[in-house]
Amino acid sequence: GENVEQHPSTLSVQEGDSAVIKCTYSDSASNYFPWYKQELGKRPQLIIDIRSNVGEKKDQRIAVTLNKTAKHFSLHITETQPEDSAVYFCAASIPNAGNMLTFGGGTRLMVKP
Amino acid sequence: GAGVSQSPSNKVTEKGKDVELRCDPISGHTALYWYRQSLGQGLEFLIYFQGNSAPDKSGLPSDRFSAERTGGSVSTLTIQRTQQEDSAVYLCASSSGQPSYEQYFGPGTRLTVT
């Protein structure tokens, strides 16, 4: 089955700096890669996703890149703010297999004011 | 519109007892997923329902776990003879199905087995 690895497990940045979180996946059949943000005690919230037919997607301060050949994808947050502090999860899913998500282990991002 | 809802929000039970967790998906969403999140860990897939098709139970950790979805809407996850290692947050997600892959999560049920 699919296996998703996520790095780093914790990331501390200064407000205004950029943050990058990286994930690798094992199954080349995966074609959908969402990112979720989870604040303490809250539900995971979808913040951005990318499908395998594109290499990059951007939404304001957040961008995701995908390298299908290398089977890795990354989340980029620019101009970080304290409210970006949370745990971020990457995931991958395989079409025609229910689209159930296989999650990475999570990255705790701390943005210091 | 209303998002995914789950009940109860918290459940404390004694080891060996059975528990039922409920999920109300977003209206019209045909796909429903259950995941488990242990303390400080990522999310682990448990079971998936799509319309009236047979569920994909490949993620259930043991035969003590079962789930059903009545009328293609509400789902119940049942854990029989609970063990301490079952303690976790159980999250439900729903999706409108292809071509949309987005899954929207409920607030979860925090299960504590004492």
Tab-separated table of C-alpha atoms in Angstrom:
chain	number	residue	atom	x	y	z
A	1	GLY	CA	0.000	0.000	0.000
A	2	GLU	CA	0.852	3.657	-0.045
A	3	ASN	CA	3.382	5.061	2.423
A	4	VAL	CA	3.855	8.781	3.025
A	5	GLU	CA	6.856	10.227	4.831
A	6	GLN	CA	6.858	13.822	6.077
A	7	HIS	CA	9.724	16.065	7.211
A	8	PRO	CA	10.536	17.812	9.409
A	9	SER	CA	8.452	16.702	12.377
A	10	THR	CA	8.869	20.125	13.983
A	11	LEU	CA	9.720	23.471	12.421
A	12	SER	CA	10.280	26.767	14.170
A	13	VAL	CA	10.507	29.994	12.163
A	14	GLN	CA	10.502	33.683	12.859
A	15	GLU	CA	7.435	35.661	11.853
A	16	GLY	CA	7.807	36.825	8.282
A	17	ASP	CA	10.140	34.011	7.270
A	18	SER	CA	9.195	31.203	4.903
A	19	ALA	CA	8.440	27.624	5.930
A	20	VAL	CA	8.816	24.516	3.784
A	21	ILE	CA	7.463	21.064	4.599
A	22	LYS	CA	8.347	18.079	2.442
A	23	CYS	CA	6.627	14.757	1.802
A	24	THR	CA	7.493	11.678	-0.198
A	25	TYR	CA	5.137	8.928	-1.288
A	26	SER	CA	5.718	5.382	-2.430
A	27	ASP	CA	2.925	4.484	-4.866
A	28	SER	CA	3.308	6.023	-8.300
A	29	ALA	CA	-0.435	5.507	-8.876
A	30	SER	CA	-1.239	8.252	-6.343
A	31	ASN	CA	-2.613	11.313	-8.084
A	32	TYR	CA	-4.155	13.546	-5.421
A	33	PHE	CA	-2.138	15.304	-2.725
A	34	PRO	CA	-3.928	17.471	-0.152
A	35	TRP	CA	-2.487	19.408	2.759
A	36	TYR	CA	-4.367	19.806	6.023
A	37	LYS	CA	-3.827	22.247	8.878
A	38	GLN	CA	-4.827	21.121	12.333
A	39	GLU	CA	-4.904	23.540	15.253
A	40	LEU	CA	-4.819	22.169	18.771
A	41	GLY	CA	-8.047	20.345	19.580
A	42	LYS	CA	-9.586	21.182	16.224
A	43	ARG	CA	-10.473	19.190	13.118
A	44	PRO	CA	-8.054	18.985	10.160
A	45	GLN	CA	-8.814	21.746	7.663
A	46	LEU	CA	-7.984	21.385	3.981
A	47	ILE	CA	-5.758	24.326	3.012
A	48	ILE	CA	-4.547	23.406	-0.460
A	49	ASP	CA	-4.360	20.398	-2.741
A	50	ILE	CA	-2.758	19.412	-5.999
A	51	ARG	CA	-3.489	16.806	-8.606
A	52	SER	CA	-0.890	14.965	-10.598
A	53	ASN	CA	-1.597	16.799	-13.829
A	54	VAL	CA	0.004	20.004	-12.502
A	55	GLY	CA	3.382	20.710	-10.969
A	56	GLU	CA	2.569	23.719	-8.821
A	57	LYS	CA	-0.405	25.454	-7.286
A	58	LYS	CA	-0.536	28.690	-5.339
A	59	ASP	CA	-3.115	30.313	-3.096
A	60	GLN	CA	-2.001	33.629	-1.608
A	61	ARG	CA	0.836	32.846	0.849
A	62	ILE	CA	0.580	29.090	0.374
A	63	ALA	CA	1.960	27.038	-2.501
A	64	VAL	CA	2.404	23.363	-3.191
A	65	THR	CA	4.822	21.782	-5.644
A	66	LEU	CA	4.747	18.238	-6.972
A	67	ASN	CA	7.519	16.203	-8.564
A	68	LYS	CA	5.935	12.991	-9.851
A	69	THR	CA	9.203	11.563	-11.102
A	70	ALA	CA	10.807	11.812	-7.691
A	71	LYS	CA	7.500	11.122	-5.900
A	72	HIS	CA	7.695	14.066	-3.596
A	73	PHE	CA	5.637	17.160	-2.921
A	74	SER	CA	6.157	20.192	-0.729
A	75	LEU	CA	4.191	22.891	1.059
A	76	HIS	CA	5.583	26.399	1.017
A	77	ILE	CA	4.271	29.126	3.329
A	78	THR	CA	5.645	32.623	2.771
A	79	GLU	CA	5.513	35.610	5.119
A	80	THR	CA	4.566	33.381	8.035
A	81	GLN	CA	2.319	34.746	10.763
A	82	PRO	CA	1.734	33.515	14.338
A	83	GLU	CA	-1.693	32.220	13.291
A	84	ASP	CA	0.054	29.829	10.907
A	85	SER	CA	1.249	27.911	13.979
A	86	ALA	CA	-0.371	24.465	13.844
A	87	VAL	CA	0.290	20.878	12.820
A	88	TYR	CA	0.341	20.352	9.072
A	89	PHE	CA	-0.348	16.989	7.458
A	90	CYS	CA	0.330	15.953	3.896
A	91	ALA	CA	-1.571	13.065	2.324
A	92	ALA	CA	-1.818	11.064	-0.862
A	93	SER	CA	-4.587	9.051	-2.441
A	94	ILE	CA	-4.978	6.622	-5.303
A	95	PRO	CA	-7.863	6.959	-7.742
A	96	ASN	CA	-10.246	4.090	-8.242
A	97	ALA	CA	-9.221	2.784	-4.834
A	98	GLY	CA	-11.711	4.762	-2.810
A	99	ASN	CA	-9.533	7.860	-2.598
A	100	MET	CA	-8.859	7.102	1.045
A	101	LEU	CA	-6.041	9.291	2.255
A	102	THR	CA	-2.692	8.036	3.498
A	103	PHE	CA	-1.265	10.695	5.781
A	104	GLY	CA	2.238	11.731	6.654
A	105	GLY	CA	3.184	11.916	10.310
A	106	GLY	CA	2.649	15.656	10.583
A	107	THR	CA	4.811	18.746	11.064
A	108	ARG	CA	4.387	21.001	14.058
A	109	LEU	CA	5.027	24.527	12.802
A	110	MET	CA	5.762	27.232	15.354
A	111	VAL	CA	5.924	30.833	14.179
A	112	LYS	CA	7.624	33.056	16.717
A	113	PRO	CA	6.484	36.683	16.818
B	1	GLY	CA	-24.178	24.803	4.755
B	2	ALA	CA	-23.686	22.456	7.676
B	3	GLY	CA	-20.406	20.624	7.852
B	4	VAL	CA	-19.651	17.097	9.022
B	5	SER	CA	-20.858	16.513	12.561
B	6	GLN	CA	-19.920	13.800	15.032
B	7	SER	CA	-21.248	12.665	18.372
B	8	PRO	CA	-20.403	12.371	21.122
B	9	SER	CA	-17.520	14.831	21.234
B	10	ASN	CA	-15.995	12.953	24.152
B	11	LYS	CA	-16.523	9.419	25.387
B	12	VAL	CA	-14.972	7.793	28.432
B	13	THR	CA	-15.572	4.086	28.798
B	14	GLU	CA	-14.296	1.206	30.823
B	15	LYS	CA	-12.125	-1.454	29.276
B	16	GLY	CA	-14.263	-4.254	27.880
B	17	LYS	CA	-17.330	-2.134	27.168
B	18	ASP	CA	-18.744	-1.500	23.687
B	19	VAL	CA	-18.988	2.017	22.244
B	20	GLU	CA	-20.794	3.555	19.278
B	21	LEU	CA	-19.595	6.694	17.536
B	22	ARG	CA	-21.810	8.594	15.118
B	23	CYS	CA	-21.051	10.614	12.006
B	24	ASP	CA	-23.392	12.851	10.025
B	25	PRO	CA	-21.762	13.687	6.681
B	26	ILE	CA	-22.357	16.786	4.588
B	27	SER	CA	-25.728	16.466	2.874
B	28	GLY	CA	-25.370	14.968	-0.579
B	29	HIS	CA	-21.884	13.593	-0.019
B	30	THR	CA	-21.766	10.007	-1.225
B	31	ALA	CA	-18.377	9.057	0.190
B	32	LEU	CA	-17.732	8.688	3.922
B	33	TYR	CA	-14.470	7.820	5.659
B	34	TRP	CA	-13.447	6.978	9.204
B	35	TYR	CA	-9.927	7.737	10.430
B	36	ARG	CA	-8.236	7.361	13.801
B	37	GLN	CA	-5.713	9.807	15.290
B	38	SER	CA	-3.739	8.657	18.274
B	39	LEU	CA	-2.245	11.293	20.585
B	40	GLY	CA	0.368	13.322	18.746
B	41	GLN	CA	0.195	11.050	15.713
B	42	GLY	CA	-1.012	11.248	12.147
B	43	LEU	CA	-4.311	9.983	10.858
B	44	GLU	CA	-4.883	6.300	10.146
B	45	PHE	CA	-7.538	5.167	7.657
B	46	LEU	CA	-10.122	2.744	9.057
B	47	ILE	CA	-13.054	2.249	6.678
B	48	TYR	CA	-14.673	3.805	3.593
B	49	PHE	CA	-18.237	3.889	2.273
B	50	GLN	CA	-19.209	4.925	-1.246
B	51	GLY	CA	-22.907	5.120	-2.017
B	52	ASN	CA	-24.553	1.730	-1.737
B	53	SER	CA	-21.394	-0.233	-2.491
B	54	ALA	CA	-19.850	-2.660	-0.017
B	55	PRO	CA	-17.548	-0.771	2.348
B	56	ASP	CA	-13.765	-0.971	2.148
B	57	LYS	CA	-12.811	-2.333	5.570
B	58	SER	CA	-9.122	-2.749	4.816
B	59	GLY	CA	-8.008	-0.312	7.524
B	60	LEU	CA	-9.904	-1.772	10.464
B	61	PRO	CA	-7.309	-2.862	13.063
B	62	SER	CA	-9.239	-5.852	14.417
B	63	ASP	CA	-12.574	-7.643	14.222
B	64	ARG	CA	-13.684	-5.689	17.286
B	65	PHE	CA	-14.197	-2.728	14.963
B	66	SER	CA	-17.184	-2.462	12.634
B	67	ALA	CA	-19.137	0.267	10.921
B	68	GLU	CA	-22.347	0.709	9.065
B	69	ARG	CA	-23.946	3.435	7.039
B	70	THR	CA	-27.699	3.561	6.964
B	71	GLY	CA	-29.553	5.011	4.008
B	72	GLY	CA	-26.346	6.268	2.477
B	73	SER	CA	-26.072	9.033	5.061
B	74	VAL	CA	-25.390	8.635	8.791
B	75	SER	CA	-22.638	6.242	9.809
B	76	THR	CA	-21.928	4.490	13.089
B	77	LEU	CA	-18.536	3.112	14.094
B	78	THR	CA	-18.773	0.415	16.754
B	79	ILE	CA	-15.896	-0.815	18.885
B	80	GLN	CA	-16.606	-3.941	20.880
B	81	ARG	CA	-14.772	-4.978	24.038
B	82	THR	CA	-12.742	-1.775	24.081
B	83	GLN	CA	-9.062	-1.885	24.990
B	84	GLN	CA	-6.830	0.909	26.279
B	85	GLU	CA	-5.007	1.040	22.951
B	86	ASP	CA	-8.315	2.047	21.334
B	87	SER	CA	-8.011	5.434	23.055
B	88	ALA	CA	-7.731	8.031	20.281
B	89	VAL	CA	-9.666	10.684	18.397
B	90	TYR	CA	-11.944	9.109	15.800
B	91	LEU	CA	-12.486	11.400	12.833
B	92	CYS	CA	-15.078	11.111	10.130
B	93	ALA	CA	-14.764	12.764	6.719
B	94	SER	CA	-17.075	13.025	3.752
B	95	SER	CA	-16.591	13.773	0.090
B	96	SER	CA	-18.881	14.411	-2.825
B	97	GLY	CA	-16.977	11.790	-4.769
B	98	GLN	CA	-15.258	12.020	-8.135
B	99	PRO	CA	-14.359	14.231	-9.811
B	100	SER	CA	-14.022	16.078	-6.511
B	101	TYR	CA	-11.569	14.396	-4.185
B	102	GLU	CA	-11.746	16.881	-1.315
B	103	GLN	CA	-12.511	15.336	2.049
B	104	TYR	CA	-14.012	17.445	4.804
B	105	PHE	CA	-13.523	16.364	8.384
B	106	GLY	CA	-15.812	16.396	11.358
B	107	PRO	CA	-14.667	17.582	14.798
B	108	GLY	CA	-13.948	14.049	15.962
B	109	THR	CA	-14.861	11.958	18.976
B	110	ARG	CA	-12.212	11.688	21.667
B	111	LEU	CA	-12.429	8.167	23.079
B	112	THR	CA	-10.749	7.360	26.365
B	113	VAL	CA	-10.704	3.767	27.577
B	114	THR	CA	-9.904	3.452	31.268
